[in-house]
mmCIF file of C-alpha atoms and ligand atoms in Angstrom:
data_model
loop_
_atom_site.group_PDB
_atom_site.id
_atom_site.type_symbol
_atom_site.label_atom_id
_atom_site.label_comp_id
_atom_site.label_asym_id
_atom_site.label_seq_id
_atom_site.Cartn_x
_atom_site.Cartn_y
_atom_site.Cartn_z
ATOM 1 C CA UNK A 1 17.827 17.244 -1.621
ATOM 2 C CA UNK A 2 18.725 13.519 -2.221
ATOM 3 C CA UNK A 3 17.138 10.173 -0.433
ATOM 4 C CA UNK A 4 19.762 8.216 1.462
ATOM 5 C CA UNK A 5 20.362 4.702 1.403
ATOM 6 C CA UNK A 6 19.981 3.022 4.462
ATOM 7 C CA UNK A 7 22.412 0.766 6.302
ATOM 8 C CA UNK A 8 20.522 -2.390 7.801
ATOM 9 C CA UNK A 9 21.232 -5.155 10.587
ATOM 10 C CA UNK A 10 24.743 -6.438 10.101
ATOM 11 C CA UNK A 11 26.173 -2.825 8.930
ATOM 12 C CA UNK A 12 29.189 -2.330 11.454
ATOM 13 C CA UNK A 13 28.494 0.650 11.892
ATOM 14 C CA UNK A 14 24.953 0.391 13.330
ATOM 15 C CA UNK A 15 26.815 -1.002 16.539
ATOM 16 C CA UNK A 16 29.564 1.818 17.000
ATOM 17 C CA UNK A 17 28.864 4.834 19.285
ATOM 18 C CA UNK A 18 28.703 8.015 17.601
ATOM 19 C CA UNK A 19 30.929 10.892 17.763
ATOM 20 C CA UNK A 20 29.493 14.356 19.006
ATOM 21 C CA UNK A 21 28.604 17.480 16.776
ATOM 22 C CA UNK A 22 31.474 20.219 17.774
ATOM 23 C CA UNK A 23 30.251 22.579 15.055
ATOM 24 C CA UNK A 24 27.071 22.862 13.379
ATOM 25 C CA UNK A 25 28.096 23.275 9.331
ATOM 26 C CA UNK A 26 26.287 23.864 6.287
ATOM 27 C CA UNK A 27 26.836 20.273 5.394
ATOM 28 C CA UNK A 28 25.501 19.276 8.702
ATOM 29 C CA UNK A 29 22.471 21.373 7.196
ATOM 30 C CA UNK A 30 22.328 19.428 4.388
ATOM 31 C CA UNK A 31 22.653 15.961 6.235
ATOM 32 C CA UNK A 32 19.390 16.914 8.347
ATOM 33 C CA UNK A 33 17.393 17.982 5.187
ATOM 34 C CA UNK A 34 18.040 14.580 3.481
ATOM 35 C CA UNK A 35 17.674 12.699 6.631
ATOM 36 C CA UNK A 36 14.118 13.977 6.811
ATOM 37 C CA UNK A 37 13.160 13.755 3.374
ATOM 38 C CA UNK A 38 14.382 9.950 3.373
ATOM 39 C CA UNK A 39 12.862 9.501 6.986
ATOM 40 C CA UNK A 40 9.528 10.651 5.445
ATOM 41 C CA UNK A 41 10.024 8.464 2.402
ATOM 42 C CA UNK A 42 10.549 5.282 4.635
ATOM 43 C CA UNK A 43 7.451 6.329 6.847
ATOM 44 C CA UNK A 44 9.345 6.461 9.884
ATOM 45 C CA UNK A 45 8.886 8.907 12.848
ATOM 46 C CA UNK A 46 12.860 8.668 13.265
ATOM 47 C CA UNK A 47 16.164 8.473 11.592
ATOM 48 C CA UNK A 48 19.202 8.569 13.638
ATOM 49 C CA UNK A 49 22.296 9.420 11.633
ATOM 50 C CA UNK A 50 24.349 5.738 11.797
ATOM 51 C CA UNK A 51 21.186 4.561 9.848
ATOM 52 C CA UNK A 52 22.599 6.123 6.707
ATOM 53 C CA UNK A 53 25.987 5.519 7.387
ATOM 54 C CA UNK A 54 26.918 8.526 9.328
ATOM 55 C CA UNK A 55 28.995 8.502 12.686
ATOM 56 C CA UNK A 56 27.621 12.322 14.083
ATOM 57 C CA UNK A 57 25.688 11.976 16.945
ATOM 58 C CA UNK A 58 22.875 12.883 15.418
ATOM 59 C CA UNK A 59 19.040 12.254 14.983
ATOM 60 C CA UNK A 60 15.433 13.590 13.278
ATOM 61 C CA UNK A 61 12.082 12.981 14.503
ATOM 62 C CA UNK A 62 9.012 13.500 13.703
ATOM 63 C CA UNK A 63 6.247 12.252 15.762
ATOM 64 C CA UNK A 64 2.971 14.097 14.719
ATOM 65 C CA UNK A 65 3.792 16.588 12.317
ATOM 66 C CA UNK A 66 6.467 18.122 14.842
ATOM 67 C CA UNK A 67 9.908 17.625 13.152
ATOM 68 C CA UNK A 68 12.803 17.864 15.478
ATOM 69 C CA UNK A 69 16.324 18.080 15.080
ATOM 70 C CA UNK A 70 18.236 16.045 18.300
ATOM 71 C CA UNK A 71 21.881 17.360 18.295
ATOM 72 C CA UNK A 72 24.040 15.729 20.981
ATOM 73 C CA UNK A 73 21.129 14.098 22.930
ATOM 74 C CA UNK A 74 21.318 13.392 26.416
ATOM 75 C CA UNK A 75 18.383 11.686 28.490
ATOM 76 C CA UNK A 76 19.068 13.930 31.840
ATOM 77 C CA UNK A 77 15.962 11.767 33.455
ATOM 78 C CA UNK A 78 13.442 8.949 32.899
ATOM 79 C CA UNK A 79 10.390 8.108 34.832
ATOM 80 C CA UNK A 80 10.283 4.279 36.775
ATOM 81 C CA UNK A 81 6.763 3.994 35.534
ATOM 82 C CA UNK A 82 7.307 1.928 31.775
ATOM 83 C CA UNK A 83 5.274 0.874 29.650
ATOM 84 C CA UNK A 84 5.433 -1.774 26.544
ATOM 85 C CA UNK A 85 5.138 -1.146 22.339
ATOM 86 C CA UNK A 86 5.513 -2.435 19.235
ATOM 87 C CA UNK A 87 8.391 -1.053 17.824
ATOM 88 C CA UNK A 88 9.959 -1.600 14.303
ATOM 89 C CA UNK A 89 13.441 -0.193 12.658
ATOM 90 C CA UNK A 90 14.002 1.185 9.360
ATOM 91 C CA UNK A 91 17.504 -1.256 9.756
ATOM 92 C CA UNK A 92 15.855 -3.810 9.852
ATOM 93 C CA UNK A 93 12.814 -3.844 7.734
ATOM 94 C CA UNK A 94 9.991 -6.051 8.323
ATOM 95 C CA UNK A 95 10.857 -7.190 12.080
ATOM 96 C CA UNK A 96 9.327 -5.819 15.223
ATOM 97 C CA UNK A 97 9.025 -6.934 18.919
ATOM 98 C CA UNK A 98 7.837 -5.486 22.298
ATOM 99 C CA UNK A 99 9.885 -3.631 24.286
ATOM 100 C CA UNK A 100 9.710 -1.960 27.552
ATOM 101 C CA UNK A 101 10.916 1.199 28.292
ATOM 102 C CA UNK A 102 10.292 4.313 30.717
ATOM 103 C CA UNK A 103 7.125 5.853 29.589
ATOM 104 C CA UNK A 104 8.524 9.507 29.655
ATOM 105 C CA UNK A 105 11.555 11.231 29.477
ATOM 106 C CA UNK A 106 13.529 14.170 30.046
ATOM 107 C CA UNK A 107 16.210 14.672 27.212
ATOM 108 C CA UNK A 108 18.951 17.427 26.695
ATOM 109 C CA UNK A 109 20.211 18.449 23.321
ATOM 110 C CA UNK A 110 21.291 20.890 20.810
ATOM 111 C CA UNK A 111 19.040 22.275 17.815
ATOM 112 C CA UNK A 112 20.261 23.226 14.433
ATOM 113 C CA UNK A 113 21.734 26.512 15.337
ATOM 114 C CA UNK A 114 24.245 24.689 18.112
ATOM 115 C CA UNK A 115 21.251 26.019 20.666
ATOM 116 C CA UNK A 116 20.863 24.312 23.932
ATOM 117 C CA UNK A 117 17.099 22.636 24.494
ATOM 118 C CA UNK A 118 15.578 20.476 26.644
ATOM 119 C CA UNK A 119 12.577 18.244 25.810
ATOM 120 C CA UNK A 120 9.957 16.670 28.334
ATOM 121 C CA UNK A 121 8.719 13.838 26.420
ATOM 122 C CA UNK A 122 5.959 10.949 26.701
ATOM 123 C CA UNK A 123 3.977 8.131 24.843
ATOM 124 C CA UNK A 124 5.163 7.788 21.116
ATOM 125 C CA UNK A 125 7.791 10.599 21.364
ATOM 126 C CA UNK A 126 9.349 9.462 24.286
ATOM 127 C CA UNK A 127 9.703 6.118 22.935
ATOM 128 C CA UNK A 128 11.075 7.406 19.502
ATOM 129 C CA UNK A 129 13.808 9.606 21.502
ATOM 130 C CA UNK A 130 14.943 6.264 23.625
ATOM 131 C CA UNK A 131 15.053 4.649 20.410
ATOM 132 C CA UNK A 132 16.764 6.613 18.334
ATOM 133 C CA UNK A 133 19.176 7.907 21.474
ATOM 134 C CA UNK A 134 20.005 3.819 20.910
ATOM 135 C CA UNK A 135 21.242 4.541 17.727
ATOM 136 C CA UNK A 136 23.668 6.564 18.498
ATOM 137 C CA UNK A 137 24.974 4.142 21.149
ATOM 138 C CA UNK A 138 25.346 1.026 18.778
ATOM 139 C CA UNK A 139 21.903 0.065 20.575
ATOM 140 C CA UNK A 140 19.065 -1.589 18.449
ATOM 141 C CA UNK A 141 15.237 -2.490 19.832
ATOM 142 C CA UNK A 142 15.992 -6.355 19.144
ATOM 143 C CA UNK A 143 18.881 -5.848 22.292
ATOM 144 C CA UNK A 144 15.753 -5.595 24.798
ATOM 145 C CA UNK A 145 13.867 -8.701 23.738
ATOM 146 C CA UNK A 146 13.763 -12.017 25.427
ATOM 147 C CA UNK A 147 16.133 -14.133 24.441
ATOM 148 C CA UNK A 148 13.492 -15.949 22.284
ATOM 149 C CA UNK A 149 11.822 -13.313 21.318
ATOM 150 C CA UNK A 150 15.295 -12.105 19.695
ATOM 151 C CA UNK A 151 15.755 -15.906 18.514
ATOM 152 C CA UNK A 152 12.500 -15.465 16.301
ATOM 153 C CA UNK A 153 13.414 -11.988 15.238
ATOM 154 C CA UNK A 154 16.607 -13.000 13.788
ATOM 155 C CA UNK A 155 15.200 -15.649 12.651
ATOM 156 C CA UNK A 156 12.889 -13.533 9.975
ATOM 157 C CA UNK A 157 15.788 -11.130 9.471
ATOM 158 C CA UNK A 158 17.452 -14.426 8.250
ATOM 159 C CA UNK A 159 15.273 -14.487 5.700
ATOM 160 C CA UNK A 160 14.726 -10.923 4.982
ATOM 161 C CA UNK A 161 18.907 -9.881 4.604
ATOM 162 C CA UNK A 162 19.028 -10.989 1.324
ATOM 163 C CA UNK A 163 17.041 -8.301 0.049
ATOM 164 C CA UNK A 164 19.516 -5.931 1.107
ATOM 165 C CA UNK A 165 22.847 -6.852 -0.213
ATOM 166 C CA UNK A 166 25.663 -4.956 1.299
ATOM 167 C CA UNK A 167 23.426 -4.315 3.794
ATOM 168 C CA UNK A 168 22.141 -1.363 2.240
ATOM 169 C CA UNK A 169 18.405 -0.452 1.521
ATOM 170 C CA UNK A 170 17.773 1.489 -1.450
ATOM 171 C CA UNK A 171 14.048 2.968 -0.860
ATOM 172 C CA UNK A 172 11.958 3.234 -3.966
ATOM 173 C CA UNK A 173 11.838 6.765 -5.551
ATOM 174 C CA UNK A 174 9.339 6.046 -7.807
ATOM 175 C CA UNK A 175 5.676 6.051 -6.570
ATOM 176 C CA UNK A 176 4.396 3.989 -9.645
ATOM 177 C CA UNK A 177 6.754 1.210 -8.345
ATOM 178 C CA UNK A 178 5.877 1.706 -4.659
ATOM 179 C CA UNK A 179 3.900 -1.166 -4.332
ATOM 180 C CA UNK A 180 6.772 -3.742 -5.650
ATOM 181 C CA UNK A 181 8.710 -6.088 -3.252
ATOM 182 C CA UNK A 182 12.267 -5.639 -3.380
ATOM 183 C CA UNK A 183 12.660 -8.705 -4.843
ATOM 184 C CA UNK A 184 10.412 -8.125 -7.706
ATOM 185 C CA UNK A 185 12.422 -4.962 -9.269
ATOM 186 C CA UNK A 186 14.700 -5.113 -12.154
HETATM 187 O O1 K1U B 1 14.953 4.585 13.949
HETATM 188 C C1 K1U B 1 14.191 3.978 13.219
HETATM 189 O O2 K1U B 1 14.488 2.885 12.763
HETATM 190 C C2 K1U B 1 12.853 4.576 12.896
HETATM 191 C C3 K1U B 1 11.742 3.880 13.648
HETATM 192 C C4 K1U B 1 11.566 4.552 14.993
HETATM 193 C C5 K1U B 1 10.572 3.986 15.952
HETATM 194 C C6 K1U B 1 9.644 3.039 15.635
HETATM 195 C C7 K1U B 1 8.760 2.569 16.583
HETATM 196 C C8 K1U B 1 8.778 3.056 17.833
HETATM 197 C C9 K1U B 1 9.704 3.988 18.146
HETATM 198 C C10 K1U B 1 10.594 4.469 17.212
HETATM 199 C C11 K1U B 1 10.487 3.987 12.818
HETATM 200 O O3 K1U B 1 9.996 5.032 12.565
HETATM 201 S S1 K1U B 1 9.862 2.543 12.159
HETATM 202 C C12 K1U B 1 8.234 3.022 11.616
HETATM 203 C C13 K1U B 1 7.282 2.772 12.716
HETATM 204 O O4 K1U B 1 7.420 1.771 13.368
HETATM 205 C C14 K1U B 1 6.208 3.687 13.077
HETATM 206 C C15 K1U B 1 5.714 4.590 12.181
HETATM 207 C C16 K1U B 1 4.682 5.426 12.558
HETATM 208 C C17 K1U B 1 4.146 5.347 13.825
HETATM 209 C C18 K1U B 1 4.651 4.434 14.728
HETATM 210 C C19 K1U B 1 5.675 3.579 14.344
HETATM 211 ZN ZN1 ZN B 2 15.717 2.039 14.426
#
C-alpha cells in the first residue's frame, strides 16, 4: 500500500466535477486501499478522490470505526431541519469554519463490487457524506461561509500555502518526526 500526497486549496483540480466509475477495476481496488491508509494517516474521517489528484467520482469514509466505500454517490434526499459544525479539510490544512447543512441524509451509491446501496445518514456521518459528495462537485466547506468568514479563512490559508508548494501535501511517514511542523523538516 502507499500514502498519497494530497492536493490542497489552489490545485485545479479540487474545483472540477468528477467523472463517474463505469467499471470497478483492480486498480480502482488499489486506489481505495491507499485512500484509506492515507485518510487514516491524515486523521480524517474522509477522503474524496480529487484530494489526491484523482478525477473518479469517488470517496472513503470512516466515521466511527465504520469504513465505507461511496462509489457514484447520489444524495436522493435531505431533511429541512440543519444544523451547524466545525468542519476542517485535509486541502486545506489548518483552516476551519461553521457551516450549515441538513442534519441527515439519504444518499445512493455503489460499493466496491459495482453493488447498488443506499445509506440513511445523520450527525457526523451525514455531514462527512455532504462534504465529501462536495468534493466530487469542485465544492469545498469555505464555499458556505459568510463572506467574511471566507475573507478570514483565506486569509490564514494565505499564510499557510507556502508550506505546500505545488500545492501538494506530503504527510509525514515517519512517527519519530510526527510532531515537526512542515516547515521545520529537512
Ligand atoms: O474531506 C476531507 O477533507 C476530510 C475531512 C472531512 C470532514 C471534516 C469535518 C466535518 C466533516 C467532514 C476531515 O476528516 S478533516 C478532520 C476532521 O475535521 C475531523 C476528524 C475527526 C472527527 C471530526 C472531524
Ligand atoms: Zn475536504
Amino acid at each position: 500500500m502507499s500514502i498519497l500526497e494530497i492536493r490542497v486549496l489552489g490545485d485545479p483540480i479540487l474545483r472540477e466535477e468528477t467523472t463517474p466509475v463505469e467499471h470497478v477495476t483492480t486498480e480502482l481496488r488499489t486506489l481505495v486501499k491507499n485512500m484509506f491508509e492515507t485518510m487514516y494517516l491524515a486523521k480524517g474521517i474522509g477522503l474524496a478522490a480529487p484530494q489526491v489528484g484523482r478525477s473518479e467520482r469517488l470517496t472513503v469514509i470512516d466515521v466511527d470505526d465504520n469504513p465505507i466505500v461511496v462509489i457514484n454517490p447520489e444524495i436522493v434526499s435531505a431533511s429541512s431541519a440543519k444544523g451547524k459544525a466545525e468542519e476542517g479539510c485535509l486541502s486545506i490544512p489548518d483552516v476551519y469554519g461553521d457551516v450549515e447543512r441538513p442534519s441527515s441524509v439519504r444518499v445512493r451509491a455503489l460499493d466496491l463490487e459495482g453493488r447498488p446501496f443506499e445509506l440513511d445518514a445523520t450527525e457526523l456521518l451525514a455531514r462527512c457524506l455532504q462534504h465529501e459528495i462536495d468534493h466530487l462537485h469542485g465544492k469545498l466547506f469555505i464555499d458556505y461561509l459568510s463572506v467574511l468568514k471566507r475573507r478570514s479563512a483565506l486569509s490564514k490559508w494565505t499564510k499557510e500555502k507556502d508550506k505546500y508548494p505545488g500545492f501538494i501535501r506530503r504527510l509525514e511517514t515517519d512517527p519519530s518526526r510526527s510532531h515537526e511542523h512542515p516547515d521545520e523538516e529537512l
